[in-house]
PDB file of C-alpha atoms in Angstrom:
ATOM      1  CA  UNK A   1     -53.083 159.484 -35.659  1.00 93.00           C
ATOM      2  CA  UNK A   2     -55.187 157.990 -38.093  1.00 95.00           C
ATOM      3  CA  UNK A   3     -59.336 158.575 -36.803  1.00 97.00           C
ATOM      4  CA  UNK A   4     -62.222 157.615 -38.470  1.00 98.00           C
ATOM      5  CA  UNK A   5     -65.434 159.163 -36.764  1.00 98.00           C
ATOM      6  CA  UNK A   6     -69.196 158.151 -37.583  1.00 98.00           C
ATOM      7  CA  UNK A   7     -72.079 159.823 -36.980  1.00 97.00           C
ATOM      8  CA  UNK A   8     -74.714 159.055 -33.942  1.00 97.00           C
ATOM      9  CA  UNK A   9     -77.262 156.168 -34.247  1.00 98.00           C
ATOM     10  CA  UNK A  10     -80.325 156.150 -36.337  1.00 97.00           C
ATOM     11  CA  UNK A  11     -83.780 155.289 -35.684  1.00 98.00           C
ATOM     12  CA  UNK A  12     -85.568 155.044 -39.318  1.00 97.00           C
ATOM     13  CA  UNK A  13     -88.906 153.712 -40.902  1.00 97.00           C
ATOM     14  CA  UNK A  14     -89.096 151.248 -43.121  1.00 97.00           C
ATOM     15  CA  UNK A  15     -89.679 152.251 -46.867  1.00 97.00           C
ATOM     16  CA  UNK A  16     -87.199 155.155 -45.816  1.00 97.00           C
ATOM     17  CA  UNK A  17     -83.570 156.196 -46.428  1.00 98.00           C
ATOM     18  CA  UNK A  18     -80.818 157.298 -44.359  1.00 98.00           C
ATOM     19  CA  UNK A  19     -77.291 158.475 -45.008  1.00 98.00           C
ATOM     20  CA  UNK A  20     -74.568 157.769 -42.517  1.00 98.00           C
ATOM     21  CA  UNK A  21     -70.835 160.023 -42.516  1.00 98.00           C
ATOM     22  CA  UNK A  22     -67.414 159.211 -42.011  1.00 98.00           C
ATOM     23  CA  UNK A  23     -65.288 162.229 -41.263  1.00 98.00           C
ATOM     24  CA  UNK A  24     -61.362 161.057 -41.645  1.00 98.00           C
ATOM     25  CA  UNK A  25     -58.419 162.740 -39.965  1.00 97.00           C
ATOM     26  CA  UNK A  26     -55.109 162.256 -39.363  1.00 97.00           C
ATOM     27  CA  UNK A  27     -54.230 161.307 -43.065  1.00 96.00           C
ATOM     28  CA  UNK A  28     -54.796 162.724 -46.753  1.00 96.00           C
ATOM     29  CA  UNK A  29     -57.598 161.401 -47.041  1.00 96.00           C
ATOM     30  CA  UNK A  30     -57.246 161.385 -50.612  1.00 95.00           C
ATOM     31  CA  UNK A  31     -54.703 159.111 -50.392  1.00 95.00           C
ATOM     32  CA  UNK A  32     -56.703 155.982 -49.094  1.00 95.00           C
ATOM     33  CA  UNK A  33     -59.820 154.406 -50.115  1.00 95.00           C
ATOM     34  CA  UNK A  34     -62.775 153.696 -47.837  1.00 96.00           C
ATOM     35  CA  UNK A  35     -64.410 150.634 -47.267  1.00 96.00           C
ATOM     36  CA  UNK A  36     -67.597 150.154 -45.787  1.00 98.00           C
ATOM     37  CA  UNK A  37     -68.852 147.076 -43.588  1.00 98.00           C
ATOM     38  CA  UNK A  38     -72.345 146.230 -42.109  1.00 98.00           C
ATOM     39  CA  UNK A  39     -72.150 144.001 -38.608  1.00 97.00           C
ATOM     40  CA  UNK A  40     -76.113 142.737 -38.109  1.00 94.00           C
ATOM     41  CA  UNK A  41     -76.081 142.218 -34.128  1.00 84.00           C
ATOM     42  CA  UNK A  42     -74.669 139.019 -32.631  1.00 75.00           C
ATOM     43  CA  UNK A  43     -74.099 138.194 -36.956  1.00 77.00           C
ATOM     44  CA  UNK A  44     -71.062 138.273 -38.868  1.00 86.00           C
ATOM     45  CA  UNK A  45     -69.408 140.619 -41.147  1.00 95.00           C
ATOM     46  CA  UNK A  46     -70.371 141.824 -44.663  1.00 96.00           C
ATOM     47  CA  UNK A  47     -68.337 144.104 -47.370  1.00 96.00           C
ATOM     48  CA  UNK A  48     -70.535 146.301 -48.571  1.00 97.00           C
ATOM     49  CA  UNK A  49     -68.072 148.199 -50.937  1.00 96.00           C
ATOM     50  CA  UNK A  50     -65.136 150.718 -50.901  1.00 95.00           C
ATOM     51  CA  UNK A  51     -64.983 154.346 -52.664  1.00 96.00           C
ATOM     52  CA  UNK A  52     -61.951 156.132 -53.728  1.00 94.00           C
ATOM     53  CA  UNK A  53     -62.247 159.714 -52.814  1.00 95.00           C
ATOM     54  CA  UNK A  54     -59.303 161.213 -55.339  1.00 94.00           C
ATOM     55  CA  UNK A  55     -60.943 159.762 -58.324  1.00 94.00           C
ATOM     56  CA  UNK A  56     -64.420 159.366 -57.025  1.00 93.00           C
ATOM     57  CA  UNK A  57     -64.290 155.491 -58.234  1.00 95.00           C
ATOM     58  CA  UNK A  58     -66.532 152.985 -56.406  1.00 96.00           C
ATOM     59  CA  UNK A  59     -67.082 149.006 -56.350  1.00 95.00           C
ATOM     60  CA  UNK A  60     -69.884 147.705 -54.775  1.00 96.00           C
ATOM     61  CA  UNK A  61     -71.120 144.184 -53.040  1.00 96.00           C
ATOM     62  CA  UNK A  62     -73.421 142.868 -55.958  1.00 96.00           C
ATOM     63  CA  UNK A  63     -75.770 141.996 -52.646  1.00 96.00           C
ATOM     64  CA  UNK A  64     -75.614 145.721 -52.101  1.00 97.00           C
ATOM     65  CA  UNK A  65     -75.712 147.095 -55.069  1.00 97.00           C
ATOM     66  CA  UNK A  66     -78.988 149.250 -55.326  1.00 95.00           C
ATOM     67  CA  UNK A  67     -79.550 149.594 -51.407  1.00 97.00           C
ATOM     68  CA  UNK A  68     -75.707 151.487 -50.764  1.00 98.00           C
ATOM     69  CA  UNK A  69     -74.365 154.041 -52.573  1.00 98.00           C
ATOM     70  CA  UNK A  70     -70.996 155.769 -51.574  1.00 98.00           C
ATOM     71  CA  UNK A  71     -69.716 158.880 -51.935  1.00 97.00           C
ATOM     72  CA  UNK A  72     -66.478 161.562 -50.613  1.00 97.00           C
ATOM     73  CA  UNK A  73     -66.433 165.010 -50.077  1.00 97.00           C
ATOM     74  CA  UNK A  74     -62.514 165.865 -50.391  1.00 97.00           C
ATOM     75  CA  UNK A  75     -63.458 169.434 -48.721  1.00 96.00           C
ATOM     76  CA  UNK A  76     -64.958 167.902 -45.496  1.00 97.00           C
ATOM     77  CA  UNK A  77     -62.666 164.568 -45.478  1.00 97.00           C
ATOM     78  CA  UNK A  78     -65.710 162.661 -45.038  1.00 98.00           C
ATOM     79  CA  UNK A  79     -67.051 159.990 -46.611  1.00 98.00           C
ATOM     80  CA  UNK A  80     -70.819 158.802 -47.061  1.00 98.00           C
ATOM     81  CA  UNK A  81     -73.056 155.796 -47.521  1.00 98.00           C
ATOM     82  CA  UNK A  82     -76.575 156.707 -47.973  1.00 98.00           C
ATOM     83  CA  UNK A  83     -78.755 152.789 -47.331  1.00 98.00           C
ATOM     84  CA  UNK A  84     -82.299 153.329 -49.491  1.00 97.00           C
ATOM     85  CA  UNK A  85     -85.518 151.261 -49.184  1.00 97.00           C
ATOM     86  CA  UNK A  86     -84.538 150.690 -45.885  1.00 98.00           C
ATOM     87  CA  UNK A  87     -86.025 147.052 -44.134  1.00 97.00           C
ATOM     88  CA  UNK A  88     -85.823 145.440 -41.065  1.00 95.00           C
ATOM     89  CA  UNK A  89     -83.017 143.661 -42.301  1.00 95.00           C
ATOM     90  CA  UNK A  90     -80.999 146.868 -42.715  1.00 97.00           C
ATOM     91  CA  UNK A  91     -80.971 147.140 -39.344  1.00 97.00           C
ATOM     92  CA  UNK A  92     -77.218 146.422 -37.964  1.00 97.00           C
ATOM     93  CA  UNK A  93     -73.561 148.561 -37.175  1.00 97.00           C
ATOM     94  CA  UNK A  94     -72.411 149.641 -39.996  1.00 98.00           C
ATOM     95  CA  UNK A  95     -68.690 150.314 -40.016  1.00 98.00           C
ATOM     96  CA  UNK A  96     -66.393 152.808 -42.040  1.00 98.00           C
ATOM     97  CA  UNK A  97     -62.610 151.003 -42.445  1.00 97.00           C
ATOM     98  CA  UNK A  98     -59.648 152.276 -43.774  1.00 95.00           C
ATOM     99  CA  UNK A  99     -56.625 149.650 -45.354  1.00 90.00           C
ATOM    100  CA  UNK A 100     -53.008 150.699 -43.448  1.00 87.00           C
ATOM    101  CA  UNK A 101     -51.433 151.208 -47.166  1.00 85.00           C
ATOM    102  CA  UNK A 102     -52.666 151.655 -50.107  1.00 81.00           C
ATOM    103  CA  UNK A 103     -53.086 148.247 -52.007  1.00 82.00           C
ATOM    104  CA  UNK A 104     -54.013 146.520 -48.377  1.00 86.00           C
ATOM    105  CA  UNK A 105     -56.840 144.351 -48.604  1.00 89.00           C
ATOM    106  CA  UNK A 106     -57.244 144.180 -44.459  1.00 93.00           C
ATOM    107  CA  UNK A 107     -58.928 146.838 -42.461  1.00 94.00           C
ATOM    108  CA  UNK A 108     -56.508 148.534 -40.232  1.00 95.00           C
ATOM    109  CA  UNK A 109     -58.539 151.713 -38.965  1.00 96.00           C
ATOM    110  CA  UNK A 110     -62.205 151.392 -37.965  1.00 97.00           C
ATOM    111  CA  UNK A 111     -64.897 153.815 -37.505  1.00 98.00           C
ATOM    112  CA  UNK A 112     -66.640 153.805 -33.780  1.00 98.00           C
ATOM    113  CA  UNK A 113     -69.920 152.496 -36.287  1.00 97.00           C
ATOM    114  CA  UNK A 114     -73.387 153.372 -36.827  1.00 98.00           C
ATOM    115  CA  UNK A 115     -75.908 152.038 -34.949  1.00 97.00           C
ATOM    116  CA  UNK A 116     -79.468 151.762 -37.776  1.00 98.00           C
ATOM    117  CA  UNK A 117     -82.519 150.364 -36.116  1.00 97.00           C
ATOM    118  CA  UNK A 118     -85.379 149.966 -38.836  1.00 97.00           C
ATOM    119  CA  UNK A 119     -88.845 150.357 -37.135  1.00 96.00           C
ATOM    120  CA  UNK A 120     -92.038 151.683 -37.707  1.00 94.00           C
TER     121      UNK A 120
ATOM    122  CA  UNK B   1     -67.806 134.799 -53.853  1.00 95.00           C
ATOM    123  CA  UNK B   2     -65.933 132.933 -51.335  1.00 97.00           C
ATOM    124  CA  UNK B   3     -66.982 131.137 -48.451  1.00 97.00           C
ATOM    125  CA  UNK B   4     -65.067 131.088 -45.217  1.00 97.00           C
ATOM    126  CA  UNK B   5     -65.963 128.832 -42.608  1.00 97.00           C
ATOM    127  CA  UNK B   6     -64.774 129.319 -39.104  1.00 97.00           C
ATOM    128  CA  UNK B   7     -65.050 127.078 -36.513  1.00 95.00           C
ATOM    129  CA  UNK B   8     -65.215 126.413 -33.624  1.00 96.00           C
ATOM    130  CA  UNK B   9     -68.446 128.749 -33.102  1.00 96.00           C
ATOM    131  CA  UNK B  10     -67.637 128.953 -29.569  1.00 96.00           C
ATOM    132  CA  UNK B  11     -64.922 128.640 -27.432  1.00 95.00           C
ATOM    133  CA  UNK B  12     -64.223 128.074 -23.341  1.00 96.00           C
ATOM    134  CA  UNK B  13     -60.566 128.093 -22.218  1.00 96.00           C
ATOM    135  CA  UNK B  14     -58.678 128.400 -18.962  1.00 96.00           C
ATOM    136  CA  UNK B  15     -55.992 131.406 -18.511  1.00 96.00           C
ATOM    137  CA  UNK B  16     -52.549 130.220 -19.799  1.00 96.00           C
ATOM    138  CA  UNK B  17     -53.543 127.795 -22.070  1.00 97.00           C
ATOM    139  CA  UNK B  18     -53.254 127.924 -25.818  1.00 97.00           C
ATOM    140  CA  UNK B  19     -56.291 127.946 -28.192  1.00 97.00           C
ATOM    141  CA  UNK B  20     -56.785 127.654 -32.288  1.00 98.00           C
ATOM    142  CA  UNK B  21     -59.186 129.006 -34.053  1.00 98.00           C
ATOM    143  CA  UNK B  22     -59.753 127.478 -37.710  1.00 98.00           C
ATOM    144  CA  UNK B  23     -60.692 129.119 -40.565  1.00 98.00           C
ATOM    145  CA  UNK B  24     -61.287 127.326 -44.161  1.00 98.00           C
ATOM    146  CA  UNK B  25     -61.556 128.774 -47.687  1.00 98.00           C
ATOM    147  CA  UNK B  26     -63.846 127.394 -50.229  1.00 98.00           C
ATOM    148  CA  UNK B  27     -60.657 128.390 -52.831  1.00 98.00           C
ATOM    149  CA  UNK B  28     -57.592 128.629 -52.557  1.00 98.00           C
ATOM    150  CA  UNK B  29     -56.706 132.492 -51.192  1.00 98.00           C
ATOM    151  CA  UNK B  30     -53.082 132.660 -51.497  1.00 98.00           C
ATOM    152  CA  UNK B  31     -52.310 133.670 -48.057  1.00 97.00           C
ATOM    153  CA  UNK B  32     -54.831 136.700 -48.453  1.00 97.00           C
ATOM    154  CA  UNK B  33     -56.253 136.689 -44.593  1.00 98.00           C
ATOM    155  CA  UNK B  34     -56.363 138.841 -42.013  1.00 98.00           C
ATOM    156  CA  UNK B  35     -57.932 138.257 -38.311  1.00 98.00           C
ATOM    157  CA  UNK B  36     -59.926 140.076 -35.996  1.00 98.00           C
ATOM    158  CA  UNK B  37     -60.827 140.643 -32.345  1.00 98.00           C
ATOM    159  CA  UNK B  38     -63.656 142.432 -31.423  1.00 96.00           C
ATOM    160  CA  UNK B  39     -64.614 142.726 -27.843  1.00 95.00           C
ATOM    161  CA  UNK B  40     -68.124 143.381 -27.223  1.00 90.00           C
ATOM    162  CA  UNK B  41     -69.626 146.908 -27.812  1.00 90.00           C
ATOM    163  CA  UNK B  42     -66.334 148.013 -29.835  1.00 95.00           C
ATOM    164  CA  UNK B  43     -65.265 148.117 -33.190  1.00 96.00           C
ATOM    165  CA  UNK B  44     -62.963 144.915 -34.589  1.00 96.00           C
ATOM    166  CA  UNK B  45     -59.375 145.155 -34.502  1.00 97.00           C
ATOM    167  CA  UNK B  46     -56.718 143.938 -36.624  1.00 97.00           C
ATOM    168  CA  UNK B  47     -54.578 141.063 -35.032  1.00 98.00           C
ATOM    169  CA  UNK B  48     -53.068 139.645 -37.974  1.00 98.00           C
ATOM    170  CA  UNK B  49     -52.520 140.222 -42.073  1.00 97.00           C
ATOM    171  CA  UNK B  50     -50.951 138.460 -44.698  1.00 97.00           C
ATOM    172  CA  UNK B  51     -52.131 134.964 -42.889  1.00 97.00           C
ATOM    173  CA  UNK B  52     -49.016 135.303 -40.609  1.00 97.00           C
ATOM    174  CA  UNK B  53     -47.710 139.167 -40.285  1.00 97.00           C
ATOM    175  CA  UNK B  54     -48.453 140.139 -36.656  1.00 97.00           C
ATOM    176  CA  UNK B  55     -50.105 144.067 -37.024  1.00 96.00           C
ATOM    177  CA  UNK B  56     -48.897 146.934 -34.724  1.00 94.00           C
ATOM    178  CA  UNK B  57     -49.059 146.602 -31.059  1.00 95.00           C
ATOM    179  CA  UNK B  58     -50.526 143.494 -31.282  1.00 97.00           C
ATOM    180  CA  UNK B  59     -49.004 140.827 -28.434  1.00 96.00           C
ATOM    181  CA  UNK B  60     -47.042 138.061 -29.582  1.00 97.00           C
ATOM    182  CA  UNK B  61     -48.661 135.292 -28.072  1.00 97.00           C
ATOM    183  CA  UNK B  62     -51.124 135.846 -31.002  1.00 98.00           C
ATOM    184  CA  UNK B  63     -49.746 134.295 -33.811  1.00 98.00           C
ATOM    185  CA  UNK B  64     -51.236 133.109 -37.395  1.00 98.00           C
ATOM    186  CA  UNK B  65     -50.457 130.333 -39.893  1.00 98.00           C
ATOM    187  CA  UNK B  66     -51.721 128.539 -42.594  1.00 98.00           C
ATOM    188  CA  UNK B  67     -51.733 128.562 -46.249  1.00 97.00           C
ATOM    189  CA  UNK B  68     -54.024 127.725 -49.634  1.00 97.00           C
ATOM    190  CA  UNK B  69     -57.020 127.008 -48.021  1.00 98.00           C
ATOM    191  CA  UNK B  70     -56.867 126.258 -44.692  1.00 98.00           C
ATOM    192  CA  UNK B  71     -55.768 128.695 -41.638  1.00 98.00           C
ATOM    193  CA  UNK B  72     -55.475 129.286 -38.198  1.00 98.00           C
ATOM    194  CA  UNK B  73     -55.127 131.912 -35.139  1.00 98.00           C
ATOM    195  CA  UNK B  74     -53.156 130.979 -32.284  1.00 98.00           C
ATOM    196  CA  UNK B  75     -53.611 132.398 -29.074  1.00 98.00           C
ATOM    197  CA  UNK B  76     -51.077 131.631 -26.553  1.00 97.00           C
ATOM    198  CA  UNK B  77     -51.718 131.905 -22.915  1.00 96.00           C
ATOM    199  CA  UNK B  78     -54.585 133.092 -22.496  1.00 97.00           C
ATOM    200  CA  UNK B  79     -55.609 136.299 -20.909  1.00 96.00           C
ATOM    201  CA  UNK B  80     -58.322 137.678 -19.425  1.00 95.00           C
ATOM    202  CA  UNK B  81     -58.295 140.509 -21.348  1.00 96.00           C
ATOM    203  CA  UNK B  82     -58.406 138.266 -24.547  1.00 97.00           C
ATOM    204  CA  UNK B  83     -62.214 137.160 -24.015  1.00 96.00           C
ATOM    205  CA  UNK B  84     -64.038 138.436 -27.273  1.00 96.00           C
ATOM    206  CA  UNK B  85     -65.172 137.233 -30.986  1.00 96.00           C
ATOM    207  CA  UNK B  86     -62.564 136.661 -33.383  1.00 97.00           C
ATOM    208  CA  UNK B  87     -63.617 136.458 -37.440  1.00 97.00           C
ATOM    209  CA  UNK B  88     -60.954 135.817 -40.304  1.00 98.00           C
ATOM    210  CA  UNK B  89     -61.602 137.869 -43.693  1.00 98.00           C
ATOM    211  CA  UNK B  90     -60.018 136.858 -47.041  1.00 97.00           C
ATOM    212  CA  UNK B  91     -58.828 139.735 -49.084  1.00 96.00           C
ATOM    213  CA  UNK B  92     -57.960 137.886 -52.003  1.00 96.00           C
ATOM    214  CA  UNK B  93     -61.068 137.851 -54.545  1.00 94.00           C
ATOM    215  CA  UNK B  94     -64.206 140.532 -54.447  1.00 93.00           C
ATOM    216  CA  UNK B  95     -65.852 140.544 -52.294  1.00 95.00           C
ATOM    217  CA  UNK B  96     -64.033 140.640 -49.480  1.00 95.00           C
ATOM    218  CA  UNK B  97     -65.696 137.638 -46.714  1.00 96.00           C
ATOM    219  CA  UNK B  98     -65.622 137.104 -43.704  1.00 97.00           C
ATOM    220  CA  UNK B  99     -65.789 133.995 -41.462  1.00 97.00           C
ATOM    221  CA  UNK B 100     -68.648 133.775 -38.981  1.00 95.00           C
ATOM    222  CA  UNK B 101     -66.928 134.364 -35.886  1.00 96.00           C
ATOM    223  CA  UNK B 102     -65.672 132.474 -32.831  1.00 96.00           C
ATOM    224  CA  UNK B 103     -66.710 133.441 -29.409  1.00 96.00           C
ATOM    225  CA  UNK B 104     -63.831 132.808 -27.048  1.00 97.00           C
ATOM    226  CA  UNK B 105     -64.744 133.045 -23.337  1.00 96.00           C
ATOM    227  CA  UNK B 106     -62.701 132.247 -20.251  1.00 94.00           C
ATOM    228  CA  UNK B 107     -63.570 128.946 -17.762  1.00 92.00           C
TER     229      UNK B 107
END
């Protein structure tokens, strides 16, 4: 079955940079692109931007372009989103989401999410 | 990008009955929406696509409709079990939105 599993929380400084993982299983992971979404607590939902791993394409949020960047290792299945210049408003879940077919446009498979606390 | 308003915020409810949770476009989105339940301390989970098309495993007292701009989630007798936040998402135009969330809770 299809599993998407994130790595453990973070506890960063401000001014700093973290990078969070997605290792996929259960699929070709080549075959599906990955979509990233950031969940600020009690807050709504936010696209941040998706990455295809087979051609290495990505699209970005324009409100996150410059503070995510995504990228795929095909050898580990696992995707990445490094977060830069990292502020208390960084701090949130942030969610790895995969589509249930190719062209989907809804998130069928979630990550458990990344818990990022921002705090000197 | 476009908005999607959700409303109500909140939400109380007695078991059995039947609740609707609204969820408005500021364009027309073709029918491009999905919804969401996500129970507290877990990841969302995909109730609905396609405005109406009822994903895998999901129970069938949850039901969606709606078209153009304006949409709903039905939730037919209500369970226990169906106490959580529930957020709509249009697919149809980058970047993807979301609505803001309605917290459903039990009386």
């Amino acid at each position: 079955q299809v599993q998407l599993q994130q790595s453990g929380a973070e506890l960063v400084k401000p001014g700093s940079s973290v990078k969070l993982s997605c290792k996929a299983s259960g699929y070709t992971f080549t075959d599906y692109a990955m979509k990233w979404v950031k969940q600020r607590t009690g807050q709504g939902l936010e696209w941040i931007g998706v990455i295809d791993p087979e051609i290495d394409a990505t699209a970005y949020n324009e409100k996150f372009k410059g503070k995510a960047t995504l990228t795929a290792d095909t050898s580990s299945n696992t995707a990445y989103m490094e977060l830069s210049r990292l502020t208390s408003e960084d701090s949130a879940v942030y969610y790895c989401t995969r589509p249930s077919t190719v062209a989907a446009g809804w998130f069928a498979y979630w990550g458990q999410g990344t818990l990022v606390t921002v705090s000197s | 990008d476009i908005q999607m308003t959700q409303s109500p915020a909140s939400l109380s409810a007695s078991l059995g009955e039947t609740v609707t949770i609204e969820c408005r476009a500021s364009e027309d989105i073709y029918s491009n929406l999905a919804w969401y339940q996500q129970k507290p301390g877990n990841s969302p989970q995909l109730l609905i696509y396609d405005a109406n098309s009822l994903a895998d495993g999901v129970p069938s007292r949850f039901s969606g409709s709606g078209s153009g701009t304006q949409y709903s989630l039905k939730i037919n007798s209500l369970q226990s079990e169906d106490v959580a936040s529930y957020f709509c998402q249009q697919y149809n135009n980058y970047p993807f939105t979301f609505g803001s969330g309605t917290k459903l809770e039990i009386k």
